[in-house]
């Protein structure tokens, strides 16, 4: 079994190690465009030694943003600011990808530091949110319009167009955001999808939209580059989406050209009782990996180098993603390498502060 610091090749892309930066909305964009905040934020984690950097949920349409301040890839002006991030991340040895997203009924909210509630038009918000069915996420949230078939087709196209733009920006992989109660997850779960057409009802119908998106993106995305999908493995609610369906869907997505399932959970049911704790979602990654026979990423309360190494060397996941711990410590991978006694280069500019014996990087400025 490999360890945390072994490289991993997915299609034509090789990651220097198995540590990734999990996607995290920064609510800091204007008109969907990245700026200096994003360059420094993502660039710091590349300098800090991560193998892959997943750029936050990036909306495929303006209406598909979680907040008015999300990144977007619905027009060409949004490409170059992202390309700047990709170039910097790659110069520092990491691989950059982007999470493509549509918020569906969870769109048009204020940033968490402004309370996270519905954004009014005065806040830059919008009222025409969409979903599989006209069911709000919770009381006080916008009531969405149920998508018609033309709307579904247009949304699938928007994902494919955004993937093409991601490629123009130089992204090395795309992750489809089908988790956390956003549009694709809303289609998957019988708790949010009550359609009676070919997109609702049976398992086969509920997964249809996600599979159409995956196939359209795969067709727009180079064969040599990997495609990921983030799924919420369970709604943590009776009668909702669950692990068995996640495994089934992973098998189908593999046929559709998805290379890795990023295993998260929850987000579709307000007030669901979630049993959290260190590594609480790792068993989902392990089960999908074993039963669907495909690469997985584990995420959620992974903070300790030994814990992360054991996830990989124990065959539970191929990649470990960190979110909040990488906000606390952008240099976590370099510190983990030190703790696990795995000689890893530091940036040349920082070598004088590195522990004795730290190798110099292959490329110096
Ligand atoms: C500030 C913040 C923003 C987040 N934004 C996203 C996002 O854009 N897409 C996503 O799939 N998950 C998002 N998440 C969830 C994280 O990617 C991750 O799955 C979750 O925080 C659990 O990992 P952790 O325990 O290492 O923080 C966000 C989390 C945080 C803390």
Short mmCIF file of C-alpha atoms and ligand atoms in Angstrom, two decimals:
data_model
loop_
_atom_site.label_atom_id
_atom_site.label_comp_id
_atom_site.label_asym_id
_atom_site.label_seq_id
_atom_site.Cartn_x
_atom_site.Cartn_y
_atom_site.Cartn_z
CA UNK A 1 0.00 0.00 0.00
CA UNK A 2 1.25 3.52 -0.74
CA UNK A 3 1.80 6.09 1.97
CA UNK A 4 0.71 9.73 2.28
CA UNK A 5 3.80 11.01 0.50
CA UNK A 6 3.77 8.62 -2.43
CA UNK A 7 2.79 10.13 -5.76
CA UNK A 8 -0.48 9.24 -7.42
CA UNK A 9 -1.22 9.19 -11.14
CA UNK A 10 -4.78 9.66 -12.35
CA UNK A 11 -5.02 9.46 -16.16
CA UNK A 12 -2.17 11.73 -17.34
CA UNK A 13 -1.79 13.73 -14.14
CA UNK A 14 0.67 12.91 -11.36
CA UNK A 15 0.24 14.34 -7.86
CA UNK A 16 3.44 14.67 -5.83
CA UNK A 17 1.67 13.34 -2.72
CA UNK A 18 -1.81 12.32 -1.54
CA UNK A 19 -2.62 15.51 0.40
CA UNK A 20 -5.19 17.84 -1.11
CA UNK A 21 -6.77 21.14 -0.26
CA UNK A 22 -10.51 20.59 -0.01
CA UNK A 23 -12.64 23.15 -1.86
CA UNK A 24 -13.63 26.09 0.35
CA UNK A 25 -15.83 28.99 -0.71
CA UNK A 26 -14.12 32.30 0.01
CA UNK A 27 -17.10 34.57 -0.76
CA UNK A 28 -14.56 37.07 -2.04
CA UNK A 29 -15.13 37.30 -5.79
CA UNK A 30 -16.66 40.14 -7.76
CA UNK A 31 -18.74 39.23 -10.83
CA UNK A 32 -17.50 35.66 -10.42
CA UNK A 33 -13.87 36.72 -10.99
CA UNK A 34 -10.97 35.61 -8.83
CA UNK A 35 -8.62 38.27 -7.46
CA UNK A 36 -5.42 38.59 -5.42
CA UNK A 37 -7.06 37.03 -2.35
CA UNK A 38 -7.61 33.83 -4.29
CA UNK A 39 -4.06 33.76 -5.69
CA UNK A 40 -2.54 34.11 -2.23
CA UNK A 41 -5.05 31.73 -0.60
CA UNK A 42 -4.50 28.88 -3.08
CA UNK A 43 -0.86 29.72 -3.73
CA UNK A 44 -0.03 29.46 -0.01
CA UNK A 45 -1.22 25.87 0.12
CA UNK A 46 0.88 24.98 -2.94
CA UNK A 47 3.91 26.55 -1.24
CA UNK A 48 2.89 24.59 1.86
CA UNK A 49 3.38 21.30 0.05
CA UNK A 50 -0.12 20.12 -0.91
CA UNK A 51 -0.24 17.70 -3.85
CA UNK A 52 -3.52 19.01 -5.21
CA UNK A 53 -5.48 22.18 -4.75
CA UNK A 54 -9.21 22.15 -5.43
CA UNK A 55 -10.48 25.64 -6.15
CA UNK A 56 -13.75 26.35 -4.35
CA UNK A 57 -17.29 25.82 -5.65
CA UNK A 58 -17.31 27.78 -8.91
CA UNK A 59 -20.70 28.47 -10.39
CA UNK A 60 -21.64 27.43 -13.90
CA UNK A 61 -24.37 30.12 -14.14
CA UNK A 62 -24.89 33.38 -12.20
CA UNK A 63 -28.08 31.94 -10.71
CA UNK A 64 -26.11 28.85 -9.60
CA UNK A 65 -23.97 30.78 -7.13
CA UNK A 66 -24.33 30.12 -3.42
CA UNK A 67 -23.71 33.81 -2.76
CA UNK A 68 -23.21 36.93 -4.88
CA UNK A 69 -19.48 36.65 -4.08
CA UNK A 70 -18.80 33.15 -5.48
CA UNK A 71 -16.34 32.39 -8.22
CA UNK A 72 -17.85 31.62 -11.61
CA UNK A 73 -16.96 30.15 -14.97
CA UNK A 74 -20.03 31.20 -16.92
CA UNK A 75 -18.16 33.71 -19.09
CA UNK A 76 -14.75 34.11 -20.68
CA UNK A 77 -13.68 37.08 -18.52
CA UNK A 78 -13.50 34.66 -15.59
CA UNK A 79 -10.84 32.48 -17.25
CA UNK A 80 -7.66 34.58 -16.95
CA UNK A 81 -7.99 35.36 -13.20
CA UNK A 82 -8.23 31.59 -12.58
CA UNK A 83 -5.34 30.91 -14.97
CA UNK A 84 -3.17 33.13 -12.76
CA UNK A 85 -3.94 30.84 -9.81
CA UNK A 86 -3.20 27.71 -11.86
CA UNK A 87 0.17 29.06 -12.99
CA UNK A 88 1.24 29.95 -9.46
CA UNK A 89 0.06 26.65 -7.97
CA UNK A 90 1.89 24.69 -10.67
CA UNK A 91 5.09 26.71 -10.28
CA UNK A 92 5.10 25.43 -6.71
CA UNK A 93 4.67 21.79 -7.60
CA UNK A 94 0.97 21.25 -6.89
CA UNK A 95 -1.80 20.34 -9.33
CA UNK A 96 -4.77 22.71 -9.59
CA UNK A 97 -8.35 21.75 -10.32
CA UNK A 98 -11.69 23.44 -9.89
CA UNK A 99 -14.99 22.37 -8.36
CA UNK A 100 -17.86 23.15 -10.75
CA UNK A 101 -21.10 23.83 -8.95
CA UNK A 102 -24.72 24.88 -9.13
CA UNK A 103 -26.37 25.76 -5.83
CA UNK A 104 -29.95 25.11 -6.96
CA UNK A 105 -32.38 25.93 -4.15
CA UNK A 106 -29.49 26.87 -1.84
CA UNK A 107 -28.49 29.81 -4.04
CA UNK A 108 -28.54 33.52 -3.24
CA UNK A 109 -27.34 33.53 0.36
CA UNK A 110 -25.19 35.99 2.27
CA UNK A 111 -21.64 35.02 3.31
CA UNK A 112 -21.47 33.12 6.61
CA UNK A 113 -19.91 36.14 8.36
CA UNK A 114 -23.07 38.08 7.46
CA UNK A 115 -25.30 35.39 8.91
CA UNK A 116 -25.62 33.21 5.79
CA UNK A 117 -29.33 33.91 5.28
CA UNK A 118 -31.04 34.75 1.99
CA UNK A 119 -29.38 37.61 0.12
CA UNK A 120 -31.87 40.31 -0.87
CA UNK A 121 -31.60 42.08 -4.23
CA UNK A 122 -29.99 44.96 -2.27
CA UNK A 123 -27.27 42.49 -1.18
CA UNK A 124 -26.78 41.47 -4.81
CA UNK A 125 -29.04 38.43 -4.41
CA UNK A 126 -31.65 36.98 -6.79
CA UNK A 127 -35.01 35.33 -6.24
CA UNK A 128 -35.30 32.93 -9.17
CA UNK A 129 -33.55 29.91 -7.66
CA UNK A 130 -34.13 26.53 -9.29
CA UNK A 131 -34.36 22.93 -8.09
CA UNK A 132 -35.76 19.57 -9.18
CA UNK A 133 -38.96 20.31 -7.22
CA UNK A 134 -40.52 23.46 -5.77
CA UNK A 135 -39.46 22.58 -2.22
CA UNK A 136 -37.45 25.10 -0.15
CA UNK A 137 -34.39 23.88 1.74
CA UNK A 138 -35.97 25.00 5.02
CA UNK A 139 -38.36 27.56 6.38
CA UNK A 140 -37.25 31.10 5.56
CA UNK A 141 -35.39 29.96 2.43
CA UNK A 142 -36.45 30.84 -1.11
CA UNK A 143 -39.05 28.59 -2.75
CA UNK A 144 -37.36 27.31 -5.92
CA UNK A 145 -38.90 26.91 -9.35
CA UNK A 146 -38.96 23.28 -10.50
CA UNK A 147 -36.74 22.95 -13.58
CA UNK A 148 -38.44 21.95 -16.82
CA UNK A 149 -36.66 19.72 -19.33
CA UNK A 150 -35.34 22.68 -21.33
CA UNK A 151 -33.92 24.12 -18.09
CA UNK A 152 -32.27 20.79 -17.29
CA UNK A 153 -30.68 20.65 -20.75
CA UNK A 154 -29.42 24.24 -20.44
CA UNK A 155 -27.90 23.48 -17.03
CA UNK A 156 -26.12 20.38 -18.32
CA UNK A 157 -24.72 22.53 -21.16
CA UNK A 158 -23.61 25.17 -18.67
CA UNK A 159 -21.52 22.55 -16.82
CA UNK A 160 -19.87 21.44 -20.07
CA UNK A 161 -19.17 25.04 -21.11
CA UNK A 162 -17.67 25.80 -17.70
CA UNK A 163 -15.45 22.69 -18.01
CA UNK A 164 -14.15 24.01 -21.35
CA UNK A 165 -13.33 27.32 -19.69
CA UNK A 166 -11.64 25.49 -16.80
CA UNK A 167 -9.42 23.85 -19.40
CA UNK A 168 -8.66 27.22 -20.99
CA UNK A 169 -7.57 28.36 -17.52
CA UNK A 170 -5.16 25.39 -17.44
CA UNK A 171 -6.95 23.40 -14.75
CA UNK A 172 -5.66 19.82 -14.56
CA UNK A 173 -8.85 18.31 -13.18
CA UNK A 174 -12.47 19.18 -12.60
CA UNK A 175 -14.57 18.15 -9.63
CA UNK A 176 -18.36 18.04 -10.00
CA UNK A 177 -20.06 19.28 -6.85
CA UNK A 178 -22.86 16.75 -6.34
CA UNK A 179 -22.83 17.03 -2.53
CA UNK A 180 -23.93 19.25 0.36
CA UNK A 181 -27.51 19.74 -0.80
CA UNK A 182 -26.65 21.69 -3.95
CA UNK A 183 -28.42 21.16 -7.28
CA UNK A 184 -27.03 17.76 -8.25
CA UNK A 185 -27.55 16.38 -4.75
CA UNK A 186 -31.09 17.80 -4.80
CA UNK A 187 -31.80 15.57 -7.80
CA UNK A 188 -30.28 12.50 -6.12
CA UNK A 189 -32.23 12.60 -2.87
CA UNK A 190 -35.89 11.59 -2.71
CA UNK A 191 -36.25 14.18 0.07
CA UNK A 192 -35.65 17.05 -2.37
CA UNK A 193 -36.64 15.40 -5.66
CA UNK A 194 -40.34 14.64 -5.98
CA UNK A 195 -40.55 14.79 -9.75
CA UNK A 196 -42.80 12.40 -11.61
CA UNK A 197 -40.95 12.59 -14.96
CA UNK A 198 -37.81 10.72 -16.06
CA UNK A 199 -35.70 12.75 -13.56
CA UNK A 200 -37.53 11.66 -10.41
CA UNK A 201 -38.89 8.62 -8.62
CA UNK A 202 -36.73 5.55 -9.13
CA UNK A 203 -32.98 5.48 -8.37
CA UNK A 204 -32.30 5.33 -12.10
CA UNK A 205 -34.34 8.49 -12.67
CA UNK A 206 -32.92 10.46 -9.73
CA UNK A 207 -29.32 9.85 -10.87
CA UNK A 208 -30.11 10.77 -14.48
CA UNK A 209 -29.27 14.50 -14.15
CA UNK A 210 -25.93 13.88 -12.42
CA UNK A 211 -24.98 11.28 -15.02
CA UNK A 212 -25.94 13.64 -17.86
CA UNK A 213 -23.72 16.32 -16.33
CA UNK A 214 -20.86 13.85 -15.87
CA UNK A 215 -21.09 12.61 -19.46
CA UNK A 216 -21.37 16.14 -20.90
CA UNK A 217 -18.37 17.31 -18.88
CA UNK A 218 -16.36 14.22 -19.79
CA UNK A 219 -17.08 14.88 -23.48
CA UNK A 220 -15.87 18.49 -23.06
CA UNK A 221 -12.83 17.56 -20.97
CA UNK A 222 -9.60 16.05 -22.36
CA UNK A 223 -9.29 12.27 -22.08
CA UNK A 224 -5.85 12.62 -20.53
CA UNK A 225 -7.16 14.64 -17.57
CA UNK A 226 -9.09 13.29 -14.58
CA UNK A 227 -12.65 14.05 -13.54
CA UNK A 228 -13.75 13.89 -9.89
CA UNK A 229 -17.21 13.98 -8.32
CA UNK A 230 -17.96 15.00 -4.75
CA UNK A 231 -20.94 13.12 -3.34
CA UNK A 232 -22.67 13.35 0.01
CA UNK A 233 -22.62 9.65 0.89
CA UNK A 234 -25.69 10.05 3.10
CA UNK A 235 -28.39 12.57 4.00
CA UNK A 236 -28.17 11.29 7.59
CA UNK A 237 -31.96 11.11 7.41
CA UNK A 238 -34.37 8.19 7.14
CA UNK A 239 -35.78 7.90 3.63
CA UNK A 240 -33.00 10.01 2.10
CA UNK A 241 -29.92 9.37 0.00
CA UNK A 242 -27.64 6.76 1.58
CA UNK A 243 -24.37 4.87 1.29
CA UNK A 244 -25.80 1.98 -0.73
CA UNK A 245 -27.07 4.39 -3.39
CA UNK A 246 -23.74 6.23 -3.31
CA UNK A 247 -21.87 3.00 -4.13
CA UNK A 248 -24.34 2.24 -6.94
CA UNK A 249 -23.95 5.75 -8.35
CA UNK A 250 -20.15 5.59 -8.10
CA UNK A 251 -20.20 2.45 -10.29
CA UNK A 252 -22.33 4.25 -12.88
CA UNK A 253 -20.19 7.38 -12.79
CA UNK A 254 -17.14 5.24 -13.42
CA UNK A 255 -18.76 4.15 -16.69
CA UNK A 256 -19.46 7.83 -17.42
CA UNK A 257 -15.76 8.69 -17.14
CA UNK A 258 -15.43 9.85 -13.53
CA UNK A 259 -12.08 8.82 -12.03
CA UNK A 260 -12.40 9.62 -8.33
CA UNK A 261 -15.24 9.99 -5.83
CA UNK A 262 -14.69 12.60 -3.14
CA UNK A 263 -16.75 11.29 -0.22
CA UNK A 264 -18.47 13.88 1.93
CA UNK A 265 -21.92 13.79 3.54
CA UNK A 266 -24.98 15.79 4.57
CA UNK A 267 -26.15 19.26 3.57
CA UNK A 268 -29.52 18.44 2.03
CA UNK A 269 -31.65 18.27 5.15
CA UNK A 270 -31.74 21.15 7.62
CA UNK A 271 -31.24 19.93 11.18
CA UNK A 272 -30.12 16.38 10.24
CA UNK A 273 -28.34 14.69 13.14
CA UNK A 274 -24.81 14.07 11.92
CA UNK A 275 -22.46 11.90 13.93
CA UNK A 276 -19.21 13.79 13.58
CA UNK A 277 -15.76 13.08 15.02
CA UNK A 278 -12.21 12.65 13.76
CA UNK A 279 -12.28 11.07 10.30
CA UNK A 280 -16.05 10.48 10.53
CA UNK A 281 -16.52 10.31 6.75
CA UNK A 282 -13.54 8.03 6.07
CA UNK A 283 -15.71 4.86 6.21
CA UNK A 284 -17.70 6.23 3.24
CA UNK A 285 -14.53 6.65 1.20
CA UNK A 286 -13.44 3.16 2.20
CA UNK A 287 -16.75 1.56 1.26
CA UNK A 288 -17.00 3.29 -2.11
CA UNK A 289 -13.38 2.40 -2.88
CA UNK A 290 -13.88 -1.26 -1.99
CA UNK A 291 -17.35 -1.83 -3.44
CA UNK A 292 -17.25 0.40 -6.53
CA UNK A 293 -13.58 -0.33 -7.26
CA UNK A 294 -12.63 3.24 -7.87
CA UNK A 295 -10.30 5.85 -6.41
CA UNK A 296 -11.68 7.90 -3.54
CA UNK A 297 -10.81 10.96 -1.49
CA UNK A 298 -11.53 11.08 2.23
CA UNK A 299 -12.44 14.36 3.91
CA UNK A 300 -13.75 15.62 7.24
CA UNK A 301 -11.93 16.21 10.51
CA UNK A 302 -8.62 14.92 9.26
CA UNK A 303 -6.04 16.92 11.17
CA UNK A 304 -3.21 14.64 12.27
CA UNK A 305 -0.38 13.39 10.01
CA UNK A 306 -0.46 9.83 11.43
CA UNK A 307 -4.23 9.72 10.96
CA UNK A 308 -3.89 10.93 7.35
CA UNK A 309 -1.10 8.46 6.59
CA UNK A 310 -3.10 5.59 8.03
CA UNK A 311 -6.08 6.42 5.80
CA UNK A 312 -3.89 6.04 2.70
CA UNK A 313 -1.68 3.17 3.85
CA UNK A 314 -4.72 1.34 5.23
CA UNK A 315 -6.31 1.38 1.76
CA UNK A 316 -9.25 3.50 2.91
CA UNK A 317 -8.77 6.27 0.36
CA UNK A 318 -6.33 7.26 -2.35
CA UNK A 319 -6.26 10.93 -1.41
CA UNK A 320 -6.78 12.79 1.86
CA UNK A 321 -8.41 16.23 1.68
CA UNK A 322 -8.04 18.83 4.40
CA UNK A 323 -10.19 21.93 4.71
CA UNK A 324 -10.15 23.77 8.04
CA UNK A 325 -6.80 22.32 9.12
CA UNK A 326 -5.20 23.85 6.02
CA UNK A 327 -6.74 27.20 6.95
CA UNK A 328 -5.10 26.88 10.36
CA UNK A 329 -1.79 25.81 8.89
CA UNK A 330 -1.08 26.30 5.17
CA UNK A 331 2.23 24.45 5.68
CA UNK A 332 0.55 21.36 7.11
CA UNK A 333 1.97 19.04 4.40
CA UNK A 334 5.55 20.24 5.10
CA UNK A 335 5.01 19.81 8.83
CA UNK A 336 3.45 16.38 8.29
CA UNK A 337 6.44 15.33 6.17
CA UNK A 338 8.73 16.32 9.01
CA UNK A 339 6.68 14.40 11.58
CA UNK A 340 6.44 11.30 9.38
CA UNK A 341 10.16 11.59 8.56
CA UNK A 342 9.59 11.85 4.88
CA UNK A 343 12.24 14.15 3.33
CA UNK A 344 10.31 16.75 1.31
CA UNK A 345 11.70 19.85 -0.36
CA UNK A 346 10.79 23.27 1.01
CA UNK A 347 10.61 26.29 -1.27
CA UNK A 348 14.11 27.64 -1.91
CA UNK A 349 13.13 30.99 -0.40
CA UNK A 350 12.28 29.27 2.92
CA UNK A 351 15.15 26.76 3.09
CA UNK A 352 17.01 28.70 5.79
CA UNK A 353 14.10 28.06 8.13
CA UNK A 354 13.71 24.38 7.22
CA UNK A 355 14.75 21.48 9.45
CA UNK A 356 18.26 20.13 8.94
CA UNK A 357 18.55 17.80 5.96
CA UNK A 358 15.56 19.26 4.07
CA UNK A 359 16.22 18.83 0.36
CA UNK A 360 16.25 21.82 -1.99
CA UNK A 361 13.47 21.94 -4.58
CA UNK A 362 14.26 20.75 -8.10
CA UNK A 363 13.23 24.11 -9.54
CA UNK A 364 14.58 27.27 -7.94
CA UNK A 365 13.64 30.83 -8.84
C1 LIG B 1 -14.91 28.01 4.78
C2 LIG B 1 -15.39 26.73 4.15
C3 LIG B 1 -15.90 26.74 2.85
C4 LIG B 1 -16.29 25.54 2.23
N1 LIG B 1 -16.68 25.56 0.91
C5 LIG B 1 -16.86 24.38 0.26
C6 LIG B 1 -16.99 24.34 -1.16
O1 LIG B 1 -16.84 25.36 -1.86
N2 LIG B 1 -17.23 23.14 -1.73
C7 LIG B 1 -17.32 21.98 -1.00
O2 LIG B 1 -17.55 20.92 -1.56
N3 LIG B 1 -17.13 22.00 0.34
C8 LIG B 1 -16.89 23.15 0.97
N4 LIG B 1 -16.60 23.15 2.31
C9 LIG B 1 -16.47 21.85 3.00
C10 LIG B 1 -15.01 21.39 3.03
O3 LIG B 1 -14.48 21.20 1.73
C11 LIG B 1 -14.84 20.09 3.83
O4 LIG B 1 -15.53 19.07 3.16
C12 LIG B 1 -15.37 20.21 5.25
O5 LIG B 1 -14.96 21.45 5.84
C13 LIG B 1 -14.87 19.07 6.14
O6 LIG B 1 -13.45 19.03 6.16
P1 LIG B 1 -12.59 19.61 7.41
O7 LIG B 1 -13.07 18.90 8.63
O8 LIG B 1 -11.16 19.28 7.04
O9 LIG B 1 -12.82 21.08 7.50
C14 LIG B 1 -16.24 24.33 2.95
C15 LIG B 1 -15.77 24.33 4.27
C16 LIG B 1 -15.33 25.51 4.87
C17 LIG B 1 -14.79 25.46 6.27
#
